[in-house]
Tab-separated table of C-alpha atoms in Angstrom:
chain	number	residue	atom	x	y	z
A	16	MET	CA	0.060	-0.018	-0.033
A	17	THR	CA	1.497	3.356	-0.924
A	18	LEU	CA	1.963	6.194	1.305
A	19	ILE	CA	-0.515	8.370	-0.764
A	20	HIS	CA	-3.122	5.487	-0.443
A	21	ARG	CA	-2.753	5.137	3.465
A	22	ARG	CA	-3.202	8.939	3.564
A	23	ARG	CA	-6.492	8.704	1.439
A	24	LEU	CA	-7.588	5.905	3.774
A	25	ARG	CA	-6.972	8.009	6.967
A	26	ALA	CA	-8.652	11.154	5.593
A	27	ALA	CA	-11.647	9.030	4.504
A	28	GLY	CA	-11.753	7.357	7.847
A	29	ALA	CA	-11.943	10.842	9.455
A	30	ARG	CA	-14.649	11.821	7.291
A	31	LEU	CA	-16.695	8.822	8.273
A	32	LEU	CA	-15.894	9.137	12.064
A	33	ALA	CA	-16.976	12.782	11.807
A	34	ALA	CA	-20.202	11.949	10.271
A	35	LEU	CA	-20.872	9.232	13.008
A	36	ALA	CA	-20.307	11.770	15.682
A	37	LEU	CA	-22.926	13.928	14.204
A	38	GLY	CA	-25.467	11.545	14.718
A	39	LEU	CA	-24.833	8.003	13.728
A	40	GLY	CA	-24.366	7.081	17.311
A	41	LEU	CA	-28.143	6.568	17.462
A	42	VAL	CA	-27.892	3.747	15.022
A	43	LEU	CA	-27.174	0.494	16.800
A	44	VAL	CA	-25.547	-2.607	15.576
A	45	LEU	CA	-26.570	-3.076	11.952
A	46	GLY	CA	-27.242	0.635	11.610
A	47	LEU	CA	-30.541	-0.048	13.471
A	48	ALA	CA	-32.470	2.591	14.836
A	49	GLY	CA	-33.746	1.186	18.003
A	50	SER	CA	-33.558	0.159	21.506
A	51	ALA	CA	-30.351	-0.127	23.293
A	52	GLN	CA	-31.737	-2.863	25.424
A	53	ALA	CA	-29.575	-6.053	25.340
A	54	ALA	CA	-31.039	-8.930	23.523
A	55	PRO	CA	-31.944	-12.195	25.588
A	56	VAL	CA	-29.612	-14.980	24.807
A	57	LEU	CA	-29.262	-18.652	26.154
A	58	ILE	CA	-25.702	-19.355	26.758
A	59	MET	CA	-24.089	-22.955	26.877
A	60	GLY	CA	-21.364	-23.310	29.304
A	61	PRO	CA	-19.141	-26.148	30.469
A	62	GLY	CA	-20.842	-29.464	31.006
A	63	GLY	CA	-23.871	-28.509	28.874
A	64	HIS	CA	-25.289	-26.123	31.362
A	65	VAL	CA	-27.516	-23.515	29.978
A	66	THR	CA	-28.248	-20.132	31.517
A	67	ALA	CA	-30.334	-17.031	30.398
A	68	SER	CA	-28.493	-13.944	29.849
A	69	GLN	CA	-28.381	-10.697	27.890
A	70	ASP	CA	-26.017	-9.804	25.140
A	71	PRO	CA	-25.269	-6.136	25.211
A	72	PHE	CA	-24.173	-5.684	21.759
A	73	VAL	CA	-27.146	-7.351	20.168
A	74	PRO	CA	-30.226	-5.105	20.624
A	75	ALA	CA	-33.395	-6.821	21.755
A	76	GLY	CA	-35.991	-7.105	19.016
A	77	VAL	CA	-33.819	-6.808	15.965
A	78	PRO	CA	-35.675	-9.022	13.463
A	79	THR	CA	-33.585	-11.770	11.528
A	80	PRO	CA	-35.118	-13.857	8.752
A	81	ALA	CA	-37.930	-15.871	9.958
A	82	PRO	CA	-40.960	-17.193	8.160
A	83	ASN	CA	-44.323	-15.984	9.463
A	84	MET	CA	-45.387	-19.438	11.012
A	85	THR	CA	-45.623	-20.876	14.242
A	86	ALA	CA	-42.693	-23.130	15.603
A	87	SER	CA	-44.855	-26.193	15.031
A	88	GLU	CA	-45.843	-25.033	11.555
A	89	GLN	CA	-42.009	-24.299	10.614
A	90	ALA	CA	-40.916	-27.758	11.951
A	91	THR	CA	-43.740	-29.584	9.970
A	92	ARG	CA	-42.908	-27.563	6.728
A	93	ALA	CA	-39.121	-28.213	7.253
A	94	HIS	CA	-39.765	-32.005	7.672
A	95	VAL	CA	-41.984	-32.209	4.562
A	96	ALA	CA	-39.439	-30.116	2.612
A	97	ARG	CA	-36.520	-32.347	3.677
A	98	ALA	CA	-38.355	-35.407	2.709
A	99	HIS	CA	-39.504	-34.133	-0.728
A	100	ALA	CA	-36.050	-32.639	-1.516
A	101	ALA	CA	-34.344	-35.860	-0.386
A	102	ARG	CA	-36.532	-38.061	-2.841
A	103	ALA	CA	-36.085	-35.628	-5.579
A	104	ARG	CA	-32.244	-35.338	-5.381
A	105	ARG	CA	-30.706	-38.607	-4.288
A	106	PRO	CA	-29.507	-40.848	-6.884
A	107	PRO	CA	-29.200	-44.651	-6.334
A	108	LYS	CA	-27.251	-45.295	-3.287
A	109	SER	CA	-24.397	-46.875	-5.439
A	110	LEU	CA	-24.042	-43.280	-6.941
A	111	GLN	CA	-24.803	-41.180	-4.129
A	112	LYS	CA	-22.162	-38.829	-2.660
A	113	THR	CA	-22.196	-39.043	1.365
A	114	VAL	CA	-20.559	-36.784	3.873
A	115	ARG	CA	-18.105	-39.867	4.437
A	116	SER	CA	-17.442	-40.423	0.762
A	117	GLU	CA	-16.927	-36.564	0.223
A	118	LEU	CA	-14.417	-36.499	3.146
A	119	SER	CA	-12.510	-39.408	1.695
A	120	ARG	CA	-12.437	-37.887	-1.671
A	121	LEU	CA	-10.835	-34.547	-0.360
A	122	LEU	CA	-8.325	-36.584	1.837
A	123	LYS	CA	-7.437	-38.552	-1.413
A	124	ALA	CA	-7.040	-35.563	-3.539
A	125	HIS	CA	-4.567	-33.906	-0.730
A	126	SER	CA	-7.275	-31.274	-0.446
A	127	ILE	CA	-7.286	-31.728	3.356
A	128	THR	CA	-4.824	-33.332	5.788
A	129	SER	CA	-5.318	-36.597	7.660
A	130	GLY	CA	-5.841	-34.557	10.909
A	131	GLN	CA	-8.676	-32.438	9.263
A	132	TYR	CA	-10.054	-35.725	7.889
A	133	ALA	CA	-10.038	-37.390	11.291
A	134	ALA	CA	-11.463	-34.579	13.167
A	135	ASP	CA	-14.422	-33.947	10.791
A	136	SER	CA	-15.211	-37.677	10.620
A	137	GLY	CA	-14.944	-37.859	14.229
A	138	SER	CA	-17.594	-35.033	14.522
A	139	PHE	CA	-19.937	-36.553	12.084
A	140	ASN	CA	-19.874	-40.065	13.882
A	141	ALA	CA	-20.262	-38.311	17.293
A	142	ALA	CA	-23.417	-36.408	15.864
A	143	LEU	CA	-24.841	-39.752	14.472
A	144	SER	CA	-24.317	-41.414	17.860
A	145	THR	CA	-25.800	-38.671	20.055
A	146	GLU	CA	-28.871	-38.498	17.750
A	147	ARG	CA	-29.399	-42.046	18.180
A	148	HIS	CA	-29.652	-41.493	22.126
A	149	LEU	CA	-32.092	-38.396	21.794
A	150	HIS	CA	-36.004	-38.330	21.587
A	151	GLY	CA	-38.452	-35.922	20.572
A	152	THR	CA	-37.659	-32.539	19.518
A	153	PRO	CA	-33.816	-32.522	20.335
A	154	ALA	CA	-33.593	-35.662	18.195
A	155	ALA	CA	-35.583	-34.206	15.424
A	156	GLU	CA	-33.408	-30.974	15.362
A	157	LEU	CA	-29.904	-32.574	15.344
A	158	GLU	CA	-31.374	-35.016	12.725
A	159	ALA	CA	-32.204	-31.887	10.510
A	160	VAL	CA	-28.785	-30.553	10.834
A	161	ILE	CA	-27.223	-33.792	9.904
A	162	GLU	CA	-29.665	-34.142	7.036
A	163	ASN	CA	-28.759	-30.602	5.578
A	164	LEU	CA	-25.052	-31.642	5.830
A	165	HIS	CA	-25.864	-34.857	3.863
A	166	ASP	CA	-27.779	-32.937	1.220
A	167	ILE	CA	-24.892	-30.469	0.696
A	168	ALA	CA	-22.470	-33.360	0.223
A	169	ALA	CA	-24.907	-35.202	-2.088
A	170	ALA	CA	-25.075	-32.121	-4.263
A	171	GLY	CA	-21.212	-31.849	-4.628
A	172	LYS	CA	-21.155	-28.718	-2.447
A	173	LEU	CA	-19.035	-30.145	0.527
A	174	THR	CA	-16.135	-28.049	-0.483
A	175	VAL	CA	-12.830	-27.551	1.509
A	176	GLY	CA	-13.860	-23.778	2.128
A	177	ARG	CA	-17.314	-24.966	3.739
A	178	LEU	CA	-15.837	-27.499	6.100
A	179	PRO	CA	-15.114	-25.271	8.828
A	180	VAL	CA	-18.476	-23.638	9.183
A	181	LEU	CA	-20.384	-26.755	8.505
A	182	PHE	CA	-18.555	-28.849	11.064
A	183	GLU	CA	-18.623	-26.088	13.550
A	184	THR	CA	-22.417	-25.934	13.025
A	185	LEU	CA	-22.630	-29.757	13.517
A	186	ASN	CA	-20.723	-29.795	16.709
A	187	TYR	CA	-22.331	-26.993	18.319
A	188	ASN	CA	-25.760	-28.636	17.522
A	189	ARG	CA	-24.534	-31.846	18.915
A	190	GLN	CA	-23.677	-30.272	22.309
A	191	TRP	CA	-26.838	-28.165	22.414
A	192	TRP	CA	-29.328	-30.847	21.661
A	193	ALA	CA	-27.653	-33.352	23.991
A	194	SER	CA	-28.520	-30.959	26.815
A	195	GLY	CA	-32.241	-31.287	25.932
A	196	ASN	CA	-32.906	-27.619	26.121
A	197	VAL	CA	-35.366	-26.261	23.309
A	198	PRO	CA	-35.241	-22.483	22.916
A	199	SER	CA	-38.059	-20.390	21.810
A	200	SER	CA	-38.583	-20.058	18.141
A	201	GLY	CA	-35.995	-17.306	16.752
A	202	GLY	CA	-34.278	-17.340	20.172
A	203	TYR	CA	-30.463	-16.392	20.276
A	204	VAL	CA	-28.040	-18.946	21.581
A	205	GLU	CA	-24.296	-18.473	22.323
A	206	PHE	CA	-21.510	-20.778	23.683
A	207	THR	CA	-19.052	-19.882	26.471
A	208	GLY	CA	-15.633	-18.818	24.735
A	209	SER	CA	-17.208	-17.787	21.456
A	210	PRO	CA	-18.880	-14.525	20.660
A	211	LEU	CA	-20.698	-15.848	17.668
A	212	VAL	CA	-24.631	-15.443	17.764
A	213	TRP	CA	-26.555	-18.480	16.747
A	214	GLU	CA	-30.572	-18.665	16.255
A	215	TYR	CA	-32.909	-21.565	16.696
A	216	TYR	CA	-34.909	-22.197	13.673
A	217	PRO	CA	-37.628	-24.880	14.387
A	218	GLY	CA	-37.123	-27.950	12.126
A	219	GLN	CA	-33.650	-26.831	11.268
A	220	GLY	CA	-31.619	-26.734	14.555
A	221	ILE	CA	-29.306	-24.180	15.827
A	222	GLU	CA	-27.809	-22.094	12.870
A	223	LEU	CA	-25.106	-19.605	12.694
A	224	GLN	CA	-26.882	-16.090	12.510
A	225	VAL	CA	-24.530	-14.344	10.216
A	226	LEU	CA	-26.222	-11.094	10.176
A	227	ALA	CA	-26.858	-10.806	14.031
A	228	THR	CA	-23.175	-11.794	14.404
A	229	PHE	CA	-21.653	-9.025	12.203
A	230	GLY	CA	-24.256	-6.663	13.654
A	231	LYS	CA	-22.862	-7.490	17.073
A	232	ALA	CA	-19.421	-6.516	15.668
A	233	ASN	CA	-20.843	-3.434	14.570
A	234	GLY	CA	-22.206	-2.826	18.102
A	235	MET	CA	-18.882	-3.481	19.461
A	236	TRP	CA	-17.349	-0.546	17.445
A	237	THR	CA	-20.311	1.727	18.231
A	238	ALA	CA	-19.672	1.057	21.758
A	239	GLY	CA	-16.293	2.528	21.675
A	240	PRO	CA	-12.457	1.834	21.918
A	241	ALA	CA	-12.824	-0.084	25.168
A	242	ASP	CA	-14.690	-2.637	22.963
A	243	TYR	CA	-12.474	-2.708	20.019
A	244	PRO	CA	-10.540	-5.949	21.352
A	245	GLN	CA	-13.940	-7.698	21.270
A	246	LEU	CA	-14.605	-6.495	17.757
A	247	GLU	CA	-11.222	-7.879	16.676
A	248	ALA	CA	-12.000	-11.158	18.342
A	249	ILE	CA	-15.436	-11.736	16.799
A	250	LEU	CA	-14.028	-10.815	13.408
A	251	SER	CA	-11.199	-13.335	13.911
A	252	GLN	CA	-13.688	-16.066	14.386
A	253	MET	CA	-16.007	-15.051	11.500
A	254	ILE	CA	-13.432	-14.577	8.886
A	255	PRO	CA	-12.264	-18.208	8.766
A	256	LEU	CA	-15.986	-19.098	8.264
A	257	ALA	CA	-16.246	-17.436	4.967
A	258	VAL	CA	-16.159	-19.236	1.735
A	259	ASN	CA	-15.463	-18.678	-1.921
A	260	ARG	CA	-18.875	-18.216	-3.684
A	261	GLY	CA	-18.462	-17.697	-7.254
A	262	GLY	CA	-15.186	-15.759	-6.819
A	263	SER	CA	-16.492	-13.617	-3.841
A	264	LEU	CA	-15.591	-14.087	-0.205
A	265	ALA	CA	-18.894	-14.925	1.327
A	266	TRP	CA	-20.694	-15.863	4.426
A	267	GLU	CA	-23.579	-18.325	3.875
A	268	TYR	CA	-26.432	-19.886	5.399
A	269	TYR	CA	-26.677	-23.579	5.682
A	270	PHE	CA	-30.268	-24.585	6.300
A	271	GLN	CA	-33.586	-24.733	4.509
A	272	PHE	CA	-35.674	-21.536	4.685
A	273	ASP	CA	-38.634	-20.538	2.775
A	274	GLY	CA	-38.260	-22.923	-0.012
A	275	GLY	CA	-34.642	-22.083	-0.357
A	276	GLN	CA	-32.050	-24.976	-0.296
A	277	PRO	CA	-28.694	-24.512	1.428
A	278	PRO	CA	-26.143	-22.881	0.821
A	279	TRP	CA	-27.630	-19.421	0.008
A	280	THR	CA	-26.821	-16.012	1.281
A	281	SER	CA	-28.187	-12.609	1.497
A	282	ALA	CA	-27.318	-8.907	0.332
A	283	MET	CA	-28.283	-7.801	3.655
A	284	SER	CA	-25.832	-10.114	5.740
A	285	GLN	CA	-23.122	-9.521	3.127
A	286	GLY	CA	-23.529	-5.724	3.492
A	287	THR	CA	-23.350	-5.913	7.180
A	288	ALA	CA	-20.264	-7.959	6.871
A	289	ILE	CA	-18.613	-5.488	4.839
A	290	GLU	CA	-19.557	-2.617	7.191
A	291	ALA	CA	-18.200	-4.535	10.044
A	292	LEU	CA	-15.001	-5.286	8.328
A	293	THR	CA	-14.558	-1.682	7.766
A	294	ARG	CA	-15.091	-0.766	11.229
A	295	GLY	CA	-12.471	-3.313	12.027
A	296	TYR	CA	-10.256	-1.197	9.920
A	297	LEU	CA	-11.239	1.903	11.739
A	298	ALA	CA	-10.686	0.488	14.888
A	299	THR	CA	-7.491	-1.000	14.293
A	300	LYS	CA	-5.964	0.513	11.195
A	301	ASP	CA	-4.998	-2.911	9.944
A	302	SER	CA	-5.692	-2.686	6.085
A	303	THR	CA	-6.308	-6.602	5.904
A	304	TYR	CA	-9.954	-5.901	6.933
A	305	LEU	CA	-10.327	-3.545	4.019
A	306	GLN	CA	-8.804	-6.248	1.556
A	307	LEU	CA	-11.244	-8.740	2.848
A	308	ALA	CA	-14.178	-6.186	2.465
A	309	HIS	CA	-13.001	-5.718	-1.160
A	310	ASP	CA	-12.975	-9.437	-1.661
A	311	ALA	CA	-16.646	-9.621	-0.361
A	312	LEU	CA	-17.681	-7.136	-3.109
A	313	ALA	CA	-17.886	-9.631	-6.010
A	314	LEU	CA	-21.159	-11.046	-4.543
A	315	PHE	CA	-22.755	-7.697	-5.495
A	316	THR	CA	-21.582	-8.107	-9.120
A	317	ALA	CA	-23.198	-11.625	-9.744
A	318	PRO	CA	-26.709	-12.562	-10.302
A	319	PRO	CA	-28.675	-15.013	-8.225
A	320	PRO	CA	-28.430	-17.858	-7.314
A	321	ILE	CA	-24.592	-17.113	-6.861
A	322	GLY	CA	-24.749	-13.479	-6.231
A	323	VAL	CA	-27.246	-10.780	-5.005
A	324	ARG	CA	-27.347	-8.402	-8.027
A	325	VAL	CA	-30.450	-8.139	-10.064
A	326	ALA	CA	-29.790	-5.690	-13.072
A	327	THR	CA	-32.501	-2.951	-13.525
A	328	PRO	CA	-32.774	-0.090	-16.203
A	329	LEU	CA	-31.664	2.156	-13.507
A	330	GLY	CA	-28.837	0.181	-11.936
A	331	ALA	CA	-29.214	-2.757	-9.737
A	332	ARG	CA	-31.240	-4.155	-6.908
A	333	TYR	CA	-29.434	-6.233	-4.116
A	334	VAL	CA	-31.784	-9.093	-3.091
A	335	GLN	CA	-32.353	-10.425	0.296
A	336	TYR	CA	-32.178	-14.030	-0.660
A	337	THR	CA	-30.179	-15.676	-3.369
A	338	PHE	CA	-32.880	-18.063	-3.768
A	339	THR	CA	-35.827	-15.529	-4.575
A	340	PRO	CA	-34.353	-13.067	-6.980
A	341	GLY	CA	-37.848	-11.565	-7.574
A	342	THR	CA	-38.456	-10.659	-3.947
A	343	SER	CA	-37.934	-7.055	-3.265
A	344	ILE	CA	-37.485	-6.458	0.591
A	345	ILE	CA	-36.602	-2.689	1.067
A	346	ASN	CA	-34.830	-2.898	4.430
A	347	ALA	CA	-32.415	-5.516	3.372
A	348	PHE	CA	-31.732	-3.471	0.116
A	349	LEU	CA	-31.094	-0.343	2.128
A	350	GLN	CA	-28.877	-1.974	4.697
A	351	SER	CA	-26.749	-3.411	1.907
A	352	LEU	CA	-26.079	0.084	0.535
A	353	ILE	CA	-25.246	1.219	3.926
A	354	GLY	CA	-22.551	-1.348	3.952
A	355	LEU	CA	-21.268	-0.604	0.543
A	356	TYR	CA	-21.283	3.123	1.185
A	357	THR	CA	-19.427	2.840	4.474
A	358	TYR	CA	-16.651	0.703	2.776
A	359	ALA	CA	-16.606	2.969	-0.121
A	360	GLN	CA	-16.130	6.232	1.789
A	361	VAL	CA	-13.306	4.657	3.951
A	362	SER	CA	-11.477	2.743	1.218
A	363	ASP	CA	-11.971	4.946	-1.713
A	364	ASP	CA	-12.495	1.746	-3.503
A	365	PRO	CA	-13.971	2.522	-6.938
A	366	LEU	CA	-15.830	-0.936	-7.234
A	367	ALA	CA	-17.563	-0.172	-4.155
A	368	GLN	CA	-18.684	3.251	-5.224
A	369	GLN	CA	-19.812	1.768	-8.593
A	370	LEU	CA	-21.879	-0.796	-6.752
A	371	TYR	CA	-23.270	1.872	-4.353
A	372	ASN	CA	-24.143	4.146	-7.157
A	373	ALA	CA	-26.069	1.412	-9.113
A	374	GLY	CA	-28.019	0.378	-5.851
A	375	ASN	CA	-28.630	3.979	-4.812
A	376	ALA	CA	-30.113	4.830	-8.125
A	377	GLU	CA	-32.572	2.023	-8.071
A	378	ALA	CA	-33.422	2.287	-4.313
A	379	GLN	CA	-34.430	5.936	-4.907
A	380	ALA	CA	-36.848	4.925	-7.456
A	381	GLU	CA	-38.230	2.083	-5.442
A	382	LEU	CA	-38.601	3.556	-1.991
A	383	PRO	CA	-41.783	5.756	-2.506
A	384	HIS	CA	-43.546	2.455	-3.525
A	385	PHE	CA	-42.896	1.167	-0.081
A	386	ASP	CA	-44.782	4.274	1.538
A	387	THR	CA	-48.344	3.716	1.822
A	388	GLY	CA	-49.014	7.157	3.048
A	389	ALA	CA	-49.619	5.628	6.749
A	390	TRP	CA	-46.968	2.911	7.123
A	391	SER	CA	-44.103	1.146	5.584
A	392	LEU	CA	-44.270	-1.927	3.386
A	393	TYR	CA	-41.859	-4.857	4.094
A	394	GLN	CA	-42.168	-5.951	0.222
A	395	PRO	CA	-44.889	-4.887	-2.159
A	396	GLY	CA	-48.285	-5.231	-0.889
A	397	ILE	CA	-46.997	-6.518	2.525
A	398	GLU	CA	-46.867	-4.198	5.501
A	399	ASP	CA	-43.998	-4.044	8.020
A	400	THR	CA	-44.465	-5.380	11.558
A	401	LEU	CA	-43.704	-2.688	14.173
A	402	SER	CA	-40.034	-3.959	14.576
A	403	TYR	CA	-39.610	-4.031	10.956
A	404	HIS	CA	-41.064	-0.405	10.462
A	405	GLN	CA	-38.583	0.783	13.163
A	406	LEU	CA	-35.627	-1.105	11.393
A	407	VAL	CA	-36.285	0.532	7.927
A	408	THR	CA	-36.958	3.773	9.580
A	409	GLY	CA	-33.559	3.598	11.128
A	410	PHE	CA	-31.776	2.521	7.914
A	411	LEU	CA	-33.436	5.564	6.176
A	412	GLN	CA	-32.099	7.821	8.967
A	413	THR	CA	-28.864	6.434	8.584
A	414	LEU	CA	-28.623	6.893	4.833
A	415	CYS	CA	-30.154	10.483	5.017
A	416	GLN	CA	-27.281	11.481	7.535
A	417	LEU	CA	-24.621	9.867	5.395
A	418	THR	CA	-25.832	10.894	1.836
A	419	LYS	CA	-28.153	13.688	2.201
A	420	VAL	CA	-30.251	12.023	-0.653
A	421	PRO	CA	-33.608	13.692	-0.240
A	422	VAL	CA	-35.882	10.733	-0.759
A	423	TYR	CA	-34.191	9.044	1.979
A	424	CYS	CA	-34.669	12.017	4.300
A	425	VAL	CA	-38.287	12.588	3.406
A	426	THR	CA	-39.277	9.115	3.700
A	427	ALA	CA	-37.572	8.804	7.146
A	428	GLN	CA	-39.449	11.719	8.314
A	429	HIS	CA	-42.686	10.008	6.959
A	430	PHE	CA	-42.087	6.794	8.660
A	431	THR	CA	-41.149	8.389	11.766
A	432	ALA	CA	-44.490	10.332	11.833
A	433	TYR	CA	-46.495	7.354	11.155
A	434	LEU	CA	-45.191	6.026	14.545
A	435	THR	CA	-47.439	8.559	16.261
A	436	THR	CA	-50.101	8.967	13.717
A	437	PRO	CA	-53.529	7.136	14.483
A	438	PRO	CA	-55.123	4.855	11.637
A	439	ALA	CA	-57.643	6.470	9.335
A	440	LEU	CA	-60.995	4.722	9.091
A	441	SER	CA	-64.009	5.319	6.833
A	442	LEU	CA	-67.168	3.202	6.574
A	443	LEU	CA	-67.997	2.166	2.864
A	444	THR	CA	-71.118	0.371	3.351
A	445	GLN	CA	-74.003	2.789	3.972
A	446	ARG	CA	-77.107	0.818	3.207
A	447	ALA	CA	-78.301	-2.600	3.774
A	448	ARG	CA	-81.455	-4.867	3.388
A	449	ARG	CA	-83.366	-5.949	6.578
A	450	ASN	CA	-83.406	-9.675	7.466
A	451	ARG	CA	-80.290	-10.370	5.256
A	452	SER	CA	-76.725	-10.844	6.582
A	453	PHE	CA	-74.159	-8.683	4.616
A	454	ASN	CA	-70.552	-7.631	4.578
A	455	LEU	CA	-69.923	-4.163	6.225
A	456	LEU	CA	-67.024	-2.683	4.155
A	457	PHE	CA	-64.615	-0.017	5.468
A	458	SER	CA	-61.278	1.481	4.484
A	459	LEU	CA	-58.194	1.291	6.798
A	460	SER	CA	-54.927	3.304	6.276
A	461	LYS	CA	-52.673	0.842	8.021
A	462	TYR	CA	-52.391	-2.443	9.679
A	463	SER	CA	-54.572	-2.174	12.930
A	464	HIS	CA	-56.804	-4.245	15.296
A	465	VAL	CA	-60.254	-3.032	14.148
A	466	GLY	CA	-63.395	-3.309	16.417
A	467	ILE	CA	-67.108	-2.819	15.381
A	468	VAL	CA	-70.124	-2.158	17.376
A	469	VAL	CA	-73.583	-2.060	15.710
A	470	ILE	CA	-76.392	-0.092	17.725
A	471	GLY	CA	-79.991	-0.393	16.710
A	472	PRO	CA	-82.511	2.349	16.174
A	473	GLY	CA	-83.467	1.535	19.766
A	474	GLY	CA	-80.189	2.375	21.327
A	475	HIS	CA	-79.403	-1.296	22.000
A	476	THR	CA	-76.071	-3.060	20.886
A	477	LEU	CA	-76.881	-5.836	18.378
A	478	PHE	CA	-73.534	-6.854	17.282
A	479	GLU	CA	-69.981	-6.509	18.084
A	480	THR	CA	-66.670	-8.186	17.238
A	481	SER	CA	-62.901	-7.404	16.342
A	482	ALA	CA	-60.176	-8.577	14.169
A	483	ASP	CA	-56.940	-7.690	12.599
A	484	PHE	CA	-56.781	-6.097	9.115
A	485	GLY	CA	-54.265	-4.795	6.868
A	486	TYR	CA	-54.290	-1.530	4.971
A	487	GLY	CA	-56.862	-1.027	2.302
A	488	GLU	CA	-60.402	-2.362	2.224
A	489	GLY	CA	-61.775	-4.693	5.089
A	490	SER	CA	-65.119	-6.141	6.026
A	491	PHE	CA	-67.051	-7.473	8.980
A	492	ALA	CA	-69.770	-10.209	8.419
A	493	VAL	CA	-72.648	-8.685	10.122
A	494	PRO	CA	-75.860	-10.933	10.776
A	495	ALA	CA	-79.135	-9.810	9.501
A	496	LEU	CA	-80.661	-6.853	11.060
A	497	ARG	CA	-84.536	-7.259	11.502
A	498	HIS	CA	-85.723	-3.653	11.483
A	499	LYS	CA	-85.890	-0.747	9.144
A	500	GLY	CA	-84.148	2.408	10.114
A	501	THR	CA	-80.959	4.213	11.007
A	502	TYR	CA	-78.431	2.047	12.804
A	503	THR	CA	-75.108	3.469	14.427
A	504	ILE	CA	-71.840	2.051	13.667
A	505	HIS	CA	-68.823	2.556	15.745
A	506	LEU	CA	-65.581	1.567	14.353
A	507	ALA	CA	-62.430	1.666	16.570
A	508	ALA	CA	-58.736	0.766	15.338
A	509	THR	CA	-55.505	0.462	17.174
A	510	ASP	CA	-52.386	0.249	15.082
A	511	LEU	CA	-49.141	-1.682	15.717
A	512	ALA	CA	-47.564	1.359	17.460
A	513	GLY	CA	-50.644	1.705	19.891
A	514	ASN	CA	-52.258	4.706	18.215
A	515	PHE	CA	-56.003	4.670	18.508
A	516	ASN	CA	-58.670	6.199	16.383
A	517	ARG	CA	-62.627	5.796	16.323
A	518	ILE	CA	-65.319	6.958	14.099
A	519	VAL	CA	-69.134	6.988	14.442
A	520	ALA	CA	-71.348	6.496	11.158
A	521	THR	CA	-74.740	5.737	10.088
A	522	LEU	CA	-76.157	2.632	8.292
A	523	GLN	CA	-79.525	2.779	6.490
A	524	VAL	CA	-81.395	-0.412	6.701
A	525	SER	CA	-84.432	-0.805	4.373
């Protein structure tokens, strides 16, 4: 590295630090605007003893990828998916690649040492032995992890680069499920002696949560110099778990998720990794972190299913999941831009700037379509939960502070205001026929719990109920009203942030 380049790096780093001092301190971990509360975690210590604790570097309530299903539904779906996938993919046994056969192949090709072969074979045998002695959920979860490893081997994807992360996943799952402890769905898990964050996906076991782990690294940087050694430690454990994915350094996920088969990855987690590596450089001035961040950029140049880039007339969209290129999730897109921008500003890397510019042009065009005028959308037609609304608002605030791009700033202001704006209601059905049940239609500005009370001409309550509705039109099935006349309709709505509104209207029954 030349003296001029080192000076440019220092100057760029100083510019970013100045920007952070002006307001980015409110953005925690992934760039999240949110609570500074520590996330609850279960920590496994020596002897398999599990204790409940809190991780101060992972904010509570930070959303991580999870299907909108109950734990039992997730487990059932995962079991069915594994069975169908296994039947569809597996060749006759005589031709089938297995974990053992692939490890033997790598050993014979001198791709791994005899010590590595012995260690990984021993881990696999130990997991199989443990699974045979388990029952119920622990047995099913460990079996799922073993099955995913088998499927990766059968698909010819058990590469040398993936061995460290796959067998670390297997070893930690063997330890965890042997304890018999079943976390809550989506619960975070950690292990004494390691800063990595794992997450429980029912039906898929304990999986490395790449997004949360790199987010935790960012939290250590945000916390200040006293925690920089911990930042170095967590990066030192994550860097060896990266793989070569289509020529790019990448951190993958190794479990089945929403129809996607492992290994897959995400623009959001990759962008957060690049951001964390950049902060590793800012904390230590070790340019190795910047080189690693550069090596991770290629994922943003390749289309799915290898990379995350979907070309558009304006530039590019960076997708959340490599297995669903048609799905546009705005919060993931924005976070990937934050990671690219942060690295580009510090490194003066022209490729990073080019990738940011392409994504920025597309994001500016797409963003208004994710603003309903009352709430944010997670993806087209689907409203955000409260936590995701807060998440995307934080990302927009960060981009506004970093780039001063008007659409980011204006949309951030809108989304912030929506947190204190009551839902708007309007009664659409104004007439009904007596002695006939009917659907009473109403319009609603954002996802809310809506209640209805129907009061007859004599002042008596004749019908009342409540339900959850998304934005747009909703309806209640109202039983037949016997008498002609003017009925009073009370509609009340409480949105996800707790804002309340009520209207009173009339219904003519003839």
